[in-house]
């Protein structure tokens, strides 16, 4: 069973400096039909204006993943981390018992485009932690590259949840597939471009929940498409 979450039906937010689309209920956007999918609680597509950003704020008991598409994002947190995230890099933070952080676009002229992802942890009360890694385009080109996992396999970033996140950059007519174990589920998020998921065409911003299937197969329909694939319990 595949349930499409069209891009244009996502919840909008416009604060001037931030323009966002929420796949699931978030902030001032509330829709009881879209509260998350399995352990996946948030997928926000954010566009942050030059010189703007999220001031220091707190989180608890959440696994937070940031996937940069364009521009830069400067991160600072109460654990003492201070990093700049660039396209191709992935940031993961365990909020656990509590962490304060800020995210800021350091550019004076260019906007930042990112996907902000939250997953529920396997339990509450983890020690906060931070990680950031580069995953080159070549490792994602026409293949599924594991970037987040519960065991750090293949150089992926560890999180406290039985969830695996893959990224792919698909050229036109190229295909990738993920086999799903029994009782596993998948979420597809198209970051840019257009892909075929079975008989469905998914465009930039579209998502799809996949259940009771044994395989997820994607084919590129645009010159280049970037897609995230979640394998969820």
Tab-separated table of C-alpha atoms in Angstrom:
chain	number	residue	atom	x	y	z
A	1	UNK	CA	0.000	0.000	0.000
A	2	UNK	CA	1.344	3.411	-0.993
A	3	UNK	CA	-0.187	6.637	0.310
A	4	UNK	CA	0.914	9.813	-1.451
A	5	UNK	CA	1.587	13.035	0.495
A	6	UNK	CA	1.522	15.691	-2.264
A	7	UNK	CA	3.874	18.624	-1.925
A	8	UNK	CA	1.144	21.240	-2.318
A	9	UNK	CA	-0.903	19.737	0.529
A	10	UNK	CA	1.871	20.122	3.107
A	11	UNK	CA	1.386	22.680	5.853
A	12	UNK	CA	2.834	26.106	4.950
A	13	UNK	CA	4.728	28.554	7.125
A	14	UNK	CA	6.014	31.987	6.124
A	15	UNK	CA	7.875	34.135	8.638
A	16	UNK	CA	9.579	36.296	6.034
A	17	UNK	CA	13.085	35.052	6.873
A	18	UNK	CA	11.828	31.437	6.868
A	19	UNK	CA	9.570	29.772	4.337
A	20	UNK	CA	8.715	26.187	5.168
A	21	UNK	CA	6.515	23.270	4.222
A	22	UNK	CA	5.599	20.670	6.852
A	23	UNK	CA	4.839	17.080	5.838
A	24	UNK	CA	3.469	16.461	9.348
A	25	UNK	CA	1.869	18.633	12.012
A	26	UNK	CA	4.404	21.113	13.332
A	27	UNK	CA	4.314	24.490	15.078
A	28	UNK	CA	1.170	26.386	14.082
A	29	UNK	CA	0.248	23.742	11.515
A	30	UNK	CA	-1.959	21.018	12.957
A	31	UNK	CA	-3.619	18.239	11.004
A	32	UNK	CA	-4.685	15.141	12.981
A	33	UNK	CA	-4.471	13.103	9.772
A	34	UNK	CA	-0.762	13.858	9.478
A	35	UNK	CA	0.963	13.507	12.847
A	36	UNK	CA	3.924	11.479	11.600
A	37	UNK	CA	4.615	8.039	10.169
A	38	UNK	CA	5.931	5.273	12.425
A	39	UNK	CA	8.929	6.781	14.291
A	40	UNK	CA	9.174	9.612	11.764
A	41	UNK	CA	7.681	12.696	13.393
A	42	UNK	CA	8.862	15.706	11.349
A	43	UNK	CA	9.949	16.432	7.792
A	44	UNK	CA	10.198	20.161	7.224
A	45	UNK	CA	11.466	21.639	3.993
A	46	UNK	CA	12.997	24.940	5.124
A	47	UNK	CA	14.316	27.875	3.119
A	48	UNK	CA	16.217	30.292	5.331
A	49	UNK	CA	16.974	33.814	4.076
A	50	UNK	CA	20.527	35.148	3.989
A	51	UNK	CA	21.711	36.376	7.378
A	52	UNK	CA	18.777	34.826	9.236
A	53	UNK	CA	18.200	31.725	11.290
A	54	UNK	CA	16.738	29.965	14.297
A	55	UNK	CA	17.768	31.618	17.592
A	56	UNK	CA	18.837	29.497	20.536
A	57	UNK	CA	16.052	27.123	21.581
A	58	UNK	CA	15.732	23.798	23.345
A	59	UNK	CA	14.799	20.213	22.483
A	60	UNK	CA	14.346	17.014	24.465
A	61	UNK	CA	13.973	13.330	23.614
A	62	UNK	CA	14.194	13.576	19.834
A	63	UNK	CA	16.634	12.396	17.164
A	64	UNK	CA	17.138	15.405	14.869
A	65	UNK	CA	18.645	15.019	11.390
A	66	UNK	CA	19.480	17.914	9.067
A	67	UNK	CA	20.051	17.306	5.345
A	68	UNK	CA	21.528	20.288	3.484
A	69	UNK	CA	20.498	20.851	-0.127
A	70	UNK	CA	21.809	24.349	-0.898
A	71	UNK	CA	23.683	27.065	0.964
A	72	UNK	CA	25.196	26.777	4.434
A	73	UNK	CA	23.919	26.436	7.993
A	74	UNK	CA	25.948	27.388	11.053
A	75	UNK	CA	25.228	25.238	14.116
A	76	UNK	CA	26.013	26.053	17.759
A	77	UNK	CA	24.836	24.105	20.802
A	78	UNK	CA	25.090	23.802	24.562
A	79	UNK	CA	27.407	20.780	24.183
A	80	UNK	CA	30.098	23.106	22.823
A	81	UNK	CA	29.732	22.184	19.162
A	82	UNK	CA	30.104	24.870	16.524
A	83	UNK	CA	30.013	23.684	12.919
A	84	UNK	CA	28.978	24.857	9.454
A	85	UNK	CA	26.924	22.347	7.458
A	86	UNK	CA	27.205	22.369	3.671
A	87	UNK	CA	25.474	20.486	0.828
A	88	UNK	CA	26.304	16.799	0.922
A	89	UNK	CA	26.724	16.921	4.687
A	90	UNK	CA	24.324	15.421	7.205
A	91	UNK	CA	23.967	16.480	10.831
A	92	UNK	CA	22.408	14.323	13.535
A	93	UNK	CA	21.754	15.371	17.103
A	94	UNK	CA	20.362	13.386	20.001
A	95	UNK	CA	18.400	15.878	22.108
A	96	UNK	CA	17.953	13.336	24.895
A	97	UNK	CA	17.841	14.840	28.380
A	98	UNK	CA	17.930	18.322	26.877
A	99	UNK	CA	20.023	20.474	24.574
A	100	UNK	CA	20.032	24.113	23.457
A	101	UNK	CA	21.086	25.020	19.918
A	102	UNK	CA	20.865	27.655	17.200
A	103	UNK	CA	20.961	27.331	13.404
A	104	UNK	CA	21.941	30.340	11.301
A	105	UNK	CA	22.511	31.069	7.619
A	106	UNK	CA	25.931	32.771	7.617
A	107	UNK	CA	25.725	33.987	4.018
A	108	UNK	CA	25.098	37.668	3.313
A	109	UNK	CA	23.449	36.912	-0.049
A	110	UNK	CA	22.460	33.277	-0.540
A	111	UNK	CA	19.480	31.450	0.973
A	112	UNK	CA	19.811	28.056	2.634
A	113	UNK	CA	17.632	25.114	1.600
A	114	UNK	CA	17.388	22.086	3.873
A	115	UNK	CA	15.287	19.223	5.113
A	116	UNK	CA	14.844	19.065	8.880
A	117	UNK	CA	13.912	15.596	10.108
A	118	UNK	CA	12.862	14.448	13.564
A	119	UNK	CA	12.528	10.833	14.671
A	120	UNK	CA	11.248	9.618	18.010
A	121	UNK	CA	14.010	7.874	20.006
A	122	UNK	CA	13.807	4.282	21.195
A	123	UNK	CA	13.459	5.605	24.755
A	124	UNK	CA	13.616	8.853	26.680
A	125	UNK	CA	16.597	10.146	28.601
A	126	UNK	CA	19.529	9.532	26.272
A	127	UNK	CA	22.696	11.566	26.781
A	128	UNK	CA	22.754	14.391	24.211
A	129	UNK	CA	25.213	13.933	21.354
A	130	UNK	CA	26.154	15.504	18.024
A	131	UNK	CA	27.562	14.122	14.788
A	132	UNK	CA	28.142	15.459	11.297
A	133	UNK	CA	29.446	13.699	8.195
A	134	UNK	CA	30.030	14.311	4.505
A	135	UNK	CA	28.445	11.920	2.011
A	136	UNK	CA	29.852	12.759	-1.446
A	137	UNK	CA	27.556	12.853	-4.452
A	138	UNK	CA	29.479	10.004	-6.059
A	139	UNK	CA	28.471	7.695	-3.201
A	140	UNK	CA	24.777	8.492	-3.805
A	141	UNK	CA	24.785	8.558	-7.600
A	142	UNK	CA	22.350	5.951	-8.905
A	143	UNK	CA	22.589	3.962	-5.682
A	144	UNK	CA	21.135	4.048	-2.192
A	145	UNK	CA	23.696	5.360	0.274
A	146	UNK	CA	22.989	4.592	3.934
A	147	UNK	CA	23.466	7.862	5.825
A	148	UNK	CA	21.703	7.281	9.184
A	149	UNK	CA	21.205	4.012	11.058
A	150	UNK	CA	20.850	2.457	14.543
A	151	UNK	CA	24.268	0.799	14.312
A	152	UNK	CA	26.455	3.175	12.304
A	153	UNK	CA	26.821	0.640	9.501
A	154	UNK	CA	28.830	1.555	6.385
A	155	UNK	CA	30.028	4.799	7.919
A	156	UNK	CA	26.497	6.092	8.516
A	157	UNK	CA	25.557	8.348	11.421
A	158	UNK	CA	24.212	6.584	14.507
A	159	UNK	CA	20.783	7.396	15.953
A	160	UNK	CA	18.778	5.910	18.840
A	161	UNK	CA	15.986	4.395	16.743
A	162	UNK	CA	15.409	1.304	14.609
A	163	UNK	CA	15.340	3.380	11.445
A	164	UNK	CA	17.609	3.596	8.439
A	165	UNK	CA	17.820	6.580	6.148
A	166	UNK	CA	19.194	6.301	2.627
A	167	UNK	CA	19.942	9.060	0.127
A	168	UNK	CA	20.188	8.747	-3.639
A	169	UNK	CA	20.874	11.027	-6.587
A	170	UNK	CA	19.148	9.461	-9.583
A	171	UNK	CA	19.858	10.304	-13.193
A	172	UNK	CA	17.102	9.953	-15.789
A	173	UNK	CA	16.019	6.354	-16.381
A	174	UNK	CA	18.325	5.033	-13.655
A	175	UNK	CA	16.780	2.901	-10.921
A	176	UNK	CA	17.383	1.890	-7.320
A	177	UNK	CA	15.470	-0.499	-5.080
A	178	UNK	CA	15.233	-1.257	-1.375
A	179	UNK	CA	13.952	-4.608	-0.137
A	180	UNK	CA	11.785	-4.314	2.968
A	181	UNK	CA	11.819	-6.995	5.640
A	182	UNK	CA	8.444	-8.294	6.890
A	183	UNK	CA	6.518	-5.715	8.943
A	184	UNK	CA	8.878	-2.927	7.867
A	185	UNK	CA	7.629	0.319	6.368
A	186	UNK	CA	9.146	3.032	4.192
A	187	UNK	CA	8.780	6.738	3.647
A	188	UNK	CA	9.942	8.355	0.405
A	189	UNK	CA	10.746	12.091	0.295
A	190	UNK	CA	11.666	13.755	-2.983
A	191	UNK	CA	14.107	16.573	-2.242
A	192	UNK	CA	14.328	17.660	-5.884
A	193	UNK	CA	13.575	16.362	-9.333
A	194	UNK	CA	10.993	13.709	-10.198
A	195	UNK	CA	10.940	9.933	-9.766
A	196	UNK	CA	8.616	7.030	-10.427
A	197	UNK	CA	7.523	4.943	-7.450
A	198	UNK	CA	5.756	2.059	-9.106
A	199	UNK	CA	3.003	3.644	-11.181
A	200	UNK	CA	3.171	6.935	-9.265
A	201	UNK	CA	5.171	9.977	-10.332
A	202	UNK	CA	6.607	11.845	-7.343
A	203	UNK	CA	7.830	15.412	-7.785
A	204	UNK	CA	9.888	17.751	-5.625
A	205	UNK	CA	8.363	18.006	-2.164
A	206	UNK	CA	6.165	14.928	-2.558
A	207	UNK	CA	6.306	12.199	0.054
A	208	UNK	CA	4.882	8.688	0.146
A	209	UNK	CA	4.155	6.245	2.968
A	210	UNK	CA	4.780	2.609	2.035
A	211	UNK	CA	3.341	-0.296	4.034
A	212	UNK	CA	2.650	-3.985	3.357
A	213	UNK	CA	5.134	-4.000	0.489
A	214	UNK	CA	8.273	-6.081	0.070
A	215	UNK	CA	10.203	-3.710	-2.171
A	216	UNK	CA	10.543	-0.010	-2.890
A	217	UNK	CA	11.711	0.710	-6.444
A	218	UNK	CA	12.487	4.195	-7.743
A	219	UNK	CA	13.319	5.364	-11.270
A	220	UNK	CA	14.598	8.797	-12.221
A	221	UNK	CA	12.247	10.848	-14.426
A	222	UNK	CA	14.244	14.108	-14.442
A	223	UNK	CA	17.835	14.762	-15.520
A	224	UNK	CA	18.773	14.534	-11.846
A	225	UNK	CA	16.651	13.784	-8.784
A	226	UNK	CA	17.596	13.632	-5.101
A	227	UNK	CA	15.530	11.408	-2.835
A	228	UNK	CA	15.543	10.277	0.783
A	229	UNK	CA	14.289	6.771	1.618
A	230	UNK	CA	13.441	5.801	5.206
A	231	UNK	CA	13.282	2.148	6.294
A	232	UNK	CA	11.140	2.142	9.448
A	233	UNK	CA	10.008	-0.350	12.058
